[in-house]
Tab-separated table of C-alpha atoms in Angstrom:
chain	number	residue	atom	x	y	z
A	1	MET	CA	0.531	-13.611	-14.318
A	2	ASN	CA	2.176	-15.638	-11.584
A	3	ASP	CA	4.680	-12.846	-11.032
A	4	LEU	CA	1.827	-10.359	-10.607
A	5	ILE	CA	0.142	-12.611	-8.059
A	6	VAL	CA	3.388	-12.990	-6.107
A	7	TRP	CA	3.837	-9.223	-6.211
A	8	ARG	CA	0.259	-8.755	-4.989
A	9	ASP	CA	0.774	-11.175	-2.099
A	10	LYS	CA	3.942	-9.332	-1.072
A	11	LEU	CA	2.078	-6.025	-1.095
A	12	GLN	CA	-0.671	-7.515	1.038
A	13	GLU	CA	1.893	-8.864	3.505
A	14	LEU	CA	3.610	-5.475	3.598
A	15	TYR	CA	0.316	-3.733	4.301
A	16	ALA	CA	-0.526	-6.262	7.013
A	17	MET	CA	2.766	-5.495	8.764
A	18	LYS	CA	2.779	-1.720	8.216
A	19	SER	CA	-0.949	-0.946	8.038
A	20	ILE	CA	-0.849	1.707	10.762
A	21	TYR	CA	1.862	3.728	9.019
A	22	ILE	CA	0.349	3.284	5.549
A	23	ASP	CA	-3.107	4.388	6.731
A	24	LYS	CA	-1.653	7.473	8.375
A	25	ALA	CA	0.362	8.294	5.258
A	26	VAL	CA	-2.755	8.012	3.081
A	27	GLN	CA	-4.696	10.172	5.532
A	28	PHE	CA	-1.970	12.821	5.443
A	29	VAL	CA	-1.797	12.892	1.632
A	30	LEU	CA	-5.585	13.049	1.280
A	31	ALA	CA	-5.870	15.852	3.845
A	32	LEU	CA	-3.059	17.823	2.207
A	33	VAL	CA	-4.558	17.498	-1.286
A	34	THR	CA	-7.998	18.491	0.029
A	35	PHE	CA	-6.727	21.620	1.792
A	36	LEU	CA	-4.592	22.679	-1.165
A	37	MET	CA	-7.491	22.274	-3.596
A	38	ILE	CA	-9.851	24.237	-1.348
A	39	ASN	CA	-7.317	27.059	-1.186
A	40	GLN	CA	-6.776	26.890	-4.926
A	41	ASN	CA	-10.478	26.958	-5.876
A	42	ILE	CA	-11.672	29.491	-3.274
A	43	GLY	CA	-8.655	31.097	-1.628
A	44	LEU	CA	-10.510	34.242	-0.521
A	45	MET	CA	-8.877	34.427	2.914
A	46	LYS	CA	-5.240	35.011	2.002
A	47	ALA	CA	-3.975	34.412	5.529
A	48	VAL	CA	-4.986	30.708	5.443
A	49	ALA	CA	-4.599	30.115	1.699
A	50	THR	CA	-0.878	29.390	1.944
A	51	PRO	CA	0.764	25.966	1.497
A	52	VAL	CA	2.334	26.253	4.952
A	53	VAL	CA	-1.085	26.384	6.600
A	54	ALA	CA	-2.301	23.457	4.472
A	55	VAL	CA	0.706	21.331	5.462
A	56	ALA	CA	0.322	22.230	9.142
A	57	LEU	CA	-3.380	21.342	9.144
A	58	ALA	CA	-2.660	18.062	7.311
A	59	VAL	CA	-0.008	17.083	9.870
A	60	ILE	CA	-2.380	17.810	12.761
A	61	CYS	CA	-5.242	15.876	11.147
A	62	THR	CA	-2.977	12.875	10.507
A	63	PHE	CA	-2.801	12.099	14.225
A	64	LEU	CA	-6.568	12.516	14.738
A	65	PRO	CA	-9.557	10.390	13.611
A	66	PRO	CA	-10.434	10.717	9.889
A	67	VAL	CA	-13.713	12.492	10.635
A	68	VAL	CA	-11.725	15.399	12.088
A	69	THR	CA	-10.176	15.956	8.661
A	70	ALA	CA	-13.677	16.359	7.191
A	71	TYR	CA	-14.591	18.840	9.937
A	72	VAL	CA	-11.409	20.850	9.350
A	73	ALA	CA	-12.038	20.908	5.574
A	74	ALA	CA	-15.578	22.198	6.171
A	75	GLY	CA	-14.229	24.826	8.575
A	76	LEU	CA	-11.666	25.925	5.992
A	77	VAL	CA	-14.414	26.393	3.400
A	78	ILE	CA	-16.482	28.445	5.869
A	79	VAL	CA	-13.476	30.652	6.696
A	80	HIS	CA	-12.975	31.456	3.008
A	81	LEU	CA	-16.713	32.128	2.549
A	82	PHE	CA	-16.658	34.454	5.573
A	83	LYS	CA	-14.332	36.697	3.587
A	84	LEU	CA	-16.888	36.654	0.761
A	85	SER	CA	-20.033	37.236	2.835
A	86	ILE	CA	-21.100	36.579	6.399
A	87	GLY	CA	-24.510	35.397	5.224
A	88	VAL	CA	-23.028	32.971	2.683
A	89	ALA	CA	-20.688	31.587	5.351
A	90	ALA	CA	-23.640	31.079	7.705
A	91	ALA	CA	-25.679	29.324	4.987
A	92	ALA	CA	-22.741	27.053	4.141
A	93	ALA	CA	-22.241	26.269	7.838
A	94	LEU	CA	-25.903	25.280	8.140
A	95	ILE	CA	-25.598	22.992	5.100
A	96	PHE	CA	-22.509	21.352	6.598
A	97	VAL	CA	-24.278	20.805	9.931
A	98	VAL	CA	-27.202	19.045	8.232
A	99	MET	CA	-24.795	16.892	6.215
A	100	PHE	CA	-22.786	15.858	9.254
A	101	ILE	CA	-25.947	14.996	11.185
A	102	PHE	CA	-27.027	12.557	8.467
A	103	TYR	CA	-23.446	11.375	8.023
A	104	CYS	CA	-23.051	10.539	11.712
A	105	ARG	CA	-26.405	8.771	11.641
A	106	PHE	CA	-25.775	6.489	8.649
A	107	THR	CA	-22.057	6.265	7.833
A	108	PRO	CA	-19.967	7.332	10.841
A	109	LYS	CA	-16.940	5.263	9.762
A	110	LYS	CA	-16.712	6.477	6.155
A	111	ALA	CA	-15.460	10.017	6.696
A	112	LEU	CA	-12.803	9.771	4.007
A	113	LEU	CA	-15.472	9.482	1.298
A	114	LEU	CA	-16.554	13.028	2.121
A	115	LEU	CA	-13.049	14.095	1.113
A	116	VAL	CA	-12.400	11.646	-1.715
A	117	THR	CA	-15.489	12.657	-3.715
A	118	PRO	CA	-14.682	16.405	-4.052
A	119	VAL	CA	-11.034	15.589	-4.734
A	120	ALA	CA	-12.088	13.163	-7.495
A	121	PHE	CA	-14.229	15.912	-9.051
A	122	MET	CA	-11.312	18.331	-8.972
A	123	LEU	CA	-9.086	15.697	-10.603
A	124	HIS	CA	-11.783	15.151	-13.306
A	125	VAL	CA	-12.344	11.475	-12.412
A	126	PRO	CA	-15.555	11.608	-10.320
A	127	TYR	CA	-17.083	8.505	-11.912
A	128	VAL	CA	-14.474	6.303	-10.249
A	129	VAL	CA	-15.975	6.994	-6.807
A	130	PRO	CA	-19.437	5.347	-7.134
A	131	VAL	CA	-18.030	2.281	-8.909
A	132	ALA	CA	-15.246	1.734	-6.377
A	133	CYS	CA	-17.502	2.365	-3.373
A	134	ALA	CA	-20.174	-0.041	-4.598
A	135	LEU	CA	-17.598	-2.792	-5.187
A	136	VAL	CA	-16.156	-2.516	-1.687
A	137	LEU	CA	-18.635	-0.844	0.662
A	138	GLY	CA	-22.158	-1.349	-0.654
A	139	PRO	CA	-25.254	0.854	-1.049
A	140	ILE	CA	-24.751	2.735	2.231
A	141	SER	CA	-21.768	4.502	0.627
A	142	ALA	CA	-24.263	6.540	-1.430
A	143	VAL	CA	-24.770	8.881	1.570
A	144	PRO	CA	-21.185	10.249	1.812
A	145	VAL	CA	-20.816	10.190	-1.992
A	146	VAL	CA	-23.909	12.412	-2.405
A	147	PHE	CA	-22.722	14.770	0.337
A	148	GLY	CA	-19.262	14.970	-1.223
A	149	THR	CA	-20.847	15.814	-4.575
A	150	ILE	CA	-22.869	18.653	-3.004
A	151	ILE	CA	-19.726	19.996	-1.301
A	152	TYR	CA	-17.898	20.089	-4.627
A	153	TYR	CA	-20.707	21.995	-6.325
A	154	MET	CA	-20.785	24.455	-3.414
A	155	ILE	CA	-17.093	25.162	-3.959
A	156	GLU	CA	-17.620	25.384	-7.714
A	157	CYS	CA	-20.517	27.820	-7.199
A	158	VAL	CA	-18.347	30.132	-5.088
A	159	ARG	CA	-15.494	29.929	-7.599
A	160	THR	CA	-17.670	30.855	-10.591
A	161	SER	CA	-20.230	33.164	-8.963
A	162	ALA	CA	-18.236	35.021	-6.289
A	163	THR	CA	-18.558	38.351	-8.101
A	164	ALA	CA	-22.339	38.018	-8.564
A	165	ILE	CA	-22.821	37.077	-4.906
A	166	THR	CA	-20.814	40.004	-3.546
A	167	SER	CA	-22.592	42.465	-5.866
A	168	ALA	CA	-26.046	41.461	-4.529
A	169	ASP	CA	-27.689	43.978	-2.180
A	170	GLY	CA	-27.965	42.818	1.429
A	171	ILE	CA	-27.110	39.610	3.226
A	172	THR	CA	-30.523	38.102	2.471
A	173	ARG	CA	-30.075	38.508	-1.288
A	174	GLN	CA	-26.577	37.046	-1.077
A	175	ILE	CA	-27.792	33.992	0.838
A	176	SER	CA	-30.704	33.506	-1.563
A	177	LEU	CA	-28.440	33.778	-4.598
A	178	PHE	CA	-25.926	31.329	-3.102
A	179	VAL	CA	-28.551	28.719	-2.189
A	180	LYS	CA	-30.299	28.991	-5.563
A	181	THR	CA	-27.042	28.726	-7.473
A	182	VAL	CA	-26.094	25.554	-5.603
A	183	PHE	CA	-29.372	23.696	-5.273
A	184	GLN	CA	-31.001	24.746	-8.513
A	185	ASP	CA	-28.057	23.493	-10.525
A	186	LYS	CA	-29.494	20.735	-12.725
A	187	THR	CA	-26.042	19.272	-13.328
A	188	LEU	CA	-25.714	18.625	-9.588
A	189	TRP	CA	-28.933	16.626	-9.352
A	190	ILE	CA	-28.326	14.678	-12.577
A	191	THR	CA	-24.897	13.697	-11.261
A	192	VAL	CA	-26.342	12.710	-7.871
A	193	ILE	CA	-29.030	10.549	-9.520
A	194	ALA	CA	-26.460	8.917	-11.803
A	195	PHE	CA	-24.195	8.119	-8.857
A	196	ILE	CA	-27.004	6.634	-6.762
A	197	ILE	CA	-28.260	4.407	-9.603
A	198	SER	CA	-24.708	3.384	-10.452
A	199	ILE	CA	-23.974	2.385	-6.854
A	200	PHE	CA	-27.060	0.190	-6.599
A	201	VAL	CA	-26.482	-1.418	-10.019
A	202	VAL	CA	-22.829	-2.181	-9.310
A	203	TYR	CA	-23.612	-3.622	-5.885
A	204	THR	CA	-26.423	-5.810	-7.257
A	205	VAL	CA	-24.387	-7.197	-10.154
A	206	ARG	CA	-21.333	-7.741	-7.980
A	207	ARG	CA	-23.327	-10.046	-5.703
A	208	LEU	CA	-24.677	-12.210	-8.541
A	209	SER	CA	-23.467	-15.808	-8.829
A	210	VAL	CA	-22.011	-15.382	-12.288
A	211	ASP	CA	-18.483	-15.651	-13.557
A	212	HIS	CA	-16.505	-12.396	-13.607
A	213	ALA	CA	-19.176	-10.622	-11.574
A	214	TRP	CA	-16.813	-7.827	-10.482
A	215	LYS	CA	-15.780	-7.005	-14.045
A	216	ILE	CA	-19.395	-6.999	-15.237
A	217	ALA	CA	-20.407	-4.819	-12.270
A	218	ALA	CA	-17.693	-2.228	-12.967
A	219	ALA	CA	-18.639	-2.064	-16.649
A	220	SER	CA	-22.341	-1.817	-15.747
A	221	GLY	CA	-21.709	1.092	-13.407
A	222	ALA	CA	-19.796	2.962	-16.103
A	223	VAL	CA	-22.588	2.384	-18.616
A	224	VAL	CA	-25.197	3.621	-16.118
A	225	ASN	CA	-23.206	6.796	-15.507
A	226	ILE	CA	-22.943	7.532	-19.213
A	227	VAL	CA	-26.586	6.739	-20.027
A	228	VAL	CA	-28.121	8.707	-17.127
A	229	ILE	CA	-25.973	11.788	-17.706
A	230	VAL	CA	-26.563	11.766	-21.465
A	231	ILE	CA	-30.347	11.458	-20.936
A	232	GLY	CA	-30.211	14.316	-18.417
A	233	ASP	CA	-28.272	16.462	-20.859
A	234	ILE	CA	-30.847	15.855	-23.574
A	235	VAL	CA	-33.892	16.390	-21.352
A	236	PHE	CA	-32.690	19.470	-19.426
A	237	ASP	CA	-30.509	20.917	-22.199
A	238	ILE	CA	-27.291	20.717	-20.187
A	239	HIS	CA	-23.920	20.734	-21.864
A	240	THR	CA	-21.607	18.135	-20.376
A	241	SER	CA	-18.168	17.359	-21.730
A	242	TYR	CA	-18.629	13.954	-23.343
A	243	ASN	CA	-14.881	13.446	-23.656
A	244	MET	CA	-14.438	13.774	-19.886
A	245	LEU	CA	-17.513	11.612	-19.374
A	246	ILE	CA	-16.130	8.755	-21.478
A	247	VAL	CA	-12.552	9.016	-20.190
A	248	GLY	CA	-13.722	9.187	-16.580
A	249	ASN	CA	-15.871	6.075	-16.913
A	250	ILE	CA	-13.077	4.171	-18.660
A	251	ALA	CA	-10.907	5.047	-15.663
A	252	ALA	CA	-13.686	3.744	-13.391
A	253	VAL	CA	-13.698	0.386	-15.215
A	254	VAL	CA	-9.913	0.113	-15.001
A	255	ILE	CA	-9.969	0.864	-11.270
A	256	GLY	CA	-12.695	-1.769	-10.868
A	257	PHE	CA	-10.521	-4.392	-12.581
A	258	ILE	CA	-7.552	-3.484	-10.382
A	259	MET	CA	-9.697	-3.782	-7.256
A	260	GLU	CA	-10.896	-7.201	-8.386
A	261	PHE	CA	-7.293	-8.345	-8.819
A	262	PHE	CA	-6.412	-7.315	-5.271
A	263	LEU	CA	-9.662	-8.200	-3.489
A	264	PHE	CA	-11.472	-10.897	-5.488
A	265	SER	CA	-8.949	-12.838	-7.547
A	266	VAL	CA	-10.424	-16.295	-8.236
A	267	ASP	CA	-9.944	-19.101	-10.761
A	268	TYR	CA	-13.248	-19.606	-12.582
A	269	SER	CA	-11.849	-22.575	-14.545
A	270	ARG	CA	-11.908	-24.680	-11.340
A	271	THR	CA	-15.447	-23.815	-10.282
A	272	GLU	CA	-17.289	-26.556	-8.385
A	273	ARG	CA	-21.030	-26.846	-7.746
A	274	LEU	CA	-22.103	-28.761	-4.681
A	275	GLN	CA	-25.507	-29.927	-3.521
A	276	PHE	CA	-26.459	-31.260	-0.092
A	277	GLU	CA	-29.422	-31.222	2.246
A	278	ASP	CA	-30.490	-31.419	5.840
A	279	ASP	CA	-33.873	-32.000	7.480
A	280	GLU	CA	-35.290	-28.642	6.396
A	281	TYR	CA	-33.363	-27.306	3.377
A	282	TYR	CA	-31.618	-28.203	0.147
A	283	TYR	CA	-28.336	-26.378	-0.395
A	284	TYR	CA	-26.832	-25.519	-3.779
A	285	VAL	CA	-23.300	-24.187	-3.379
A	286	LYS	CA	-20.991	-22.742	-5.998
A	287	ALA	CA	-17.374	-22.917	-4.851
A	288	ILE	CA	-14.689	-20.929	-6.684
A	289	PRO	CA	-11.089	-21.343	-5.477
A	290	LYS	CA	-8.937	-18.290	-4.973
A	291	ILE	CA	-5.841	-17.828	-7.089
A	292	SER	CA	-2.714	-18.281	-5.024
A	293	VAL	CA	0.877	-18.868	-6.039
A	294	THR	CA	3.656	-19.943	-3.726
A	295	ALA	CA	6.530	-17.521	-3.921
A	296	PRO	CA	9.723	-19.200	-5.132
A	297	GLU	CA	12.333	-19.599	-2.425
A	298	LYS	CA	15.928	-18.836	-3.305
A	299	THR	CA	18.308	-21.392	-1.829
A	300	VAL	CA	22.096	-21.310	-1.893
A	301	LYS	CA	23.687	-24.727	-2.304
A	302	HIS	CA	27.235	-25.129	-0.946
A	303	ILE	CA	29.139	-27.654	-3.060
A	304	ASN	CA	32.773	-27.223	-1.942
A	305	GLU	CA	34.046	-27.656	1.584
A	306	ARG	CA	35.155	-24.698	3.582
A	307	LYS	CA	38.643	-23.778	2.471
A	308	GLU	CA	41.397	-21.658	3.960
A	309	THR	CA	44.051	-20.132	1.773
A	310	GLY	CA	47.493	-20.450	3.142
A	311	GLU	CA	50.508	-18.259	2.555
A	312	ILE	CA	51.622	-18.094	-1.046
A	313	ALA	CA	55.305	-17.949	-1.538
A	314	GLY	CA	56.686	-14.995	-3.449
A	315	THR	CA	55.477	-11.483	-3.943
A	316	GLU	CA	53.102	-10.176	-6.583
A	317	PRO	CA	55.887	-8.938	-8.923
A	318	GLU	CA	57.577	-12.349	-8.760
A	319	ARG	CA	54.357	-14.146	-9.709
A	320	ARG	CA	53.853	-11.777	-12.618
A	321	GLN	CA	57.451	-12.365	-13.743
A	322	LYS	CA	56.937	-16.145	-13.635
A	323	SER	CA	53.710	-15.924	-15.557
A	324	LYS	CA	55.505	-13.918	-18.277
A	325	SER	CA	58.265	-16.527	-18.549
A	326	GLY	CA	55.690	-19.272	-19.076
A	327	GLN	CA	55.792	-20.717	-15.631
A	328	THR	CA	52.570	-21.120	-13.771
A	329	GLU	CA	52.295	-21.006	-10.055
A	330	LYS	CA	49.386	-22.518	-8.226
A	331	PRO	CA	48.516	-21.052	-4.869
A	332	ALA	CA	48.943	-23.393	-1.996
A	333	VAL	CA	45.462	-24.152	-0.834
A	334	ARG	CA	45.029	-26.377	2.138
A	335	LYS	CA	41.768	-27.846	3.343
A	336	THR	CA	41.260	-27.419	7.014
A	337	LYS	CA	38.698	-29.059	9.155
A	338	THR	CA	37.285	-27.702	12.306
A	339	ALA	CA	39.869	-27.629	15.023
A	340	SER	CA	39.453	-30.490	17.457
A	341	LYS	CA	41.040	-31.236	20.747
A	342	VAL	CA	44.036	-33.624	20.651
A	343	LYS	CA	45.480	-35.251	23.729
A	344	TRP	CA	49.272	-35.090	23.862
A	345	PRO	CA	51.465	-37.133	26.213
A	346	LYS	CA	52.753	-35.093	29.081
A	347	SER	CA	56.502	-34.640	29.478
A	348	PRO	CA	58.235	-33.713	32.720
A	349	ALA	CA	58.963	-30.169	31.629
A	350	VAL	CA	56.324	-29.056	29.082
A	351	GLN	CA	52.548	-29.503	28.847
A	352	ARG	CA	51.688	-30.210	25.209
A	353	PRO	CA	49.096	-27.947	23.581
A	354	THR	CA	45.579	-29.274	23.420
A	355	ARG	CA	44.787	-27.697	20.061
A	356	VAL	CA	46.418	-28.169	16.700
A	357	GLY	CA	47.085	-24.864	15.005
A	358	GLY	CA	46.792	-24.125	11.329
A	359	ASN	CA	50.500	-23.136	10.957
A	360	THR	CA	53.033	-25.801	9.896
A	361	ASP	CA	55.969	-23.892	11.390
A	362	GLU	CA	54.456	-24.047	14.844
A	363	ILE	CA	53.969	-27.819	14.557
A	364	LEU	CA	57.583	-28.345	13.444
A	365	LEU	CA	58.860	-26.119	16.244
A	366	ALA	CA	56.833	-28.113	18.778
A	367	GLN	CA	58.242	-31.382	17.454
A	368	SER	CA	61.854	-30.092	17.656
A	369	LEU	CA	61.304	-28.897	21.224
A	370	LYS	CA	59.897	-32.298	22.107
A	371	GLU	CA	62.956	-34.049	20.672
A	372	GLU	CA	65.354	-31.745	22.548
A	373	LEU	CA	63.509	-32.293	25.789
A	374	ASP	CA	63.560	-36.053	25.268
A	375	ILE	CA	67.302	-35.976	24.594
A	376	GLN	CA	67.878	-33.807	27.667
A	377	SER	CA	65.897	-36.184	29.872
A	378	ILE	CA	67.875	-39.169	28.506
A	379	VAL	CA	71.200	-37.423	29.243
A	380	GLU	CA	70.099	-36.533	32.767
A	381	ASN	CA	69.042	-40.127	33.379
A	382	GLU	CA	72.442	-41.367	32.186
A	383	LEU	CA	74.279	-38.917	34.414
A	384	ASN	CA	72.252	-39.904	37.417
A	385	SER	CA	72.889	-43.574	36.803
A	386	ASP	CA	76.689	-42.957	36.537
A	387	ASN	CA	76.731	-40.984	39.803
A	388	LYS	CA	75.043	-43.777	41.585
């Protein structure tokens, strides 16, 4: 567990340092997946339904605000619907305009949820979205989640009913059939109601002063999703895949636990309850410390002094020959200290070096030169004294 916490702290530090690049990378991946899935599920306009166009649009949207990606995705859907019917494209454009008006009014900074929700539906894990949004964002996230759900069912309607829409007589009949197919779909409204109730339940439970509130909230949201959708299936005689329903909500609970580990990791065993007062109020405080582990620091301890290997007499074949004959040869290793300045006495002819080298031959040569110079100076002194 401590290793996981250290790993989490390192990831948080990495994100703090590289948040700009990570956010842009996530925006690029989300935009690319959205455009590819739109082309895969509709793909009526062949000229823009290619991966090259999807990659180009994703790259452009990466360097723009996230809301632009939602606008481009809506425009891509309208372009494909224009190939199907001009009236259907106009009706879809009107629906998008109404959605963006309400979006800009209530949740202008949550544009990515408009993209995440349809993508989650296409990946068959839509129940993760309301649970995760309620844990992090709160009830206001219901607006983009509902709009994203409607967008997905619009795309699904075109994918399954394109032939029936094109075979209808006149633009008016096509628009009427498209609108009825989308907004009279009982599965759409049951899913919307389940998501809204789940968001409010998860948010309410998450804010309670109970131990493991995030875990209980995630599990409660999953239960609400299952119960509401099952009741809707029974009442309106709708056939929903219960396997996908159960698996998707299990995934929602798992994602909720992972989010708690990264965002709300506390130690409930050390909970403290405090009480104090002032002139007007009594205060009852429940304090829960966060879990934090100090990362172990790796230190290198130097035991031996700095050593310098001198010249080793003999060549490699000779050492091998000696080792075969039973003789062992130890390399001559000499400890050397940092070179320091040494003051030498000055002679009439030569200035002594101010630094002691690491080579023994140079020292011996210097000593022999000194002796010769001393002898020469003695001889010269003797000669001068005789001449006098």
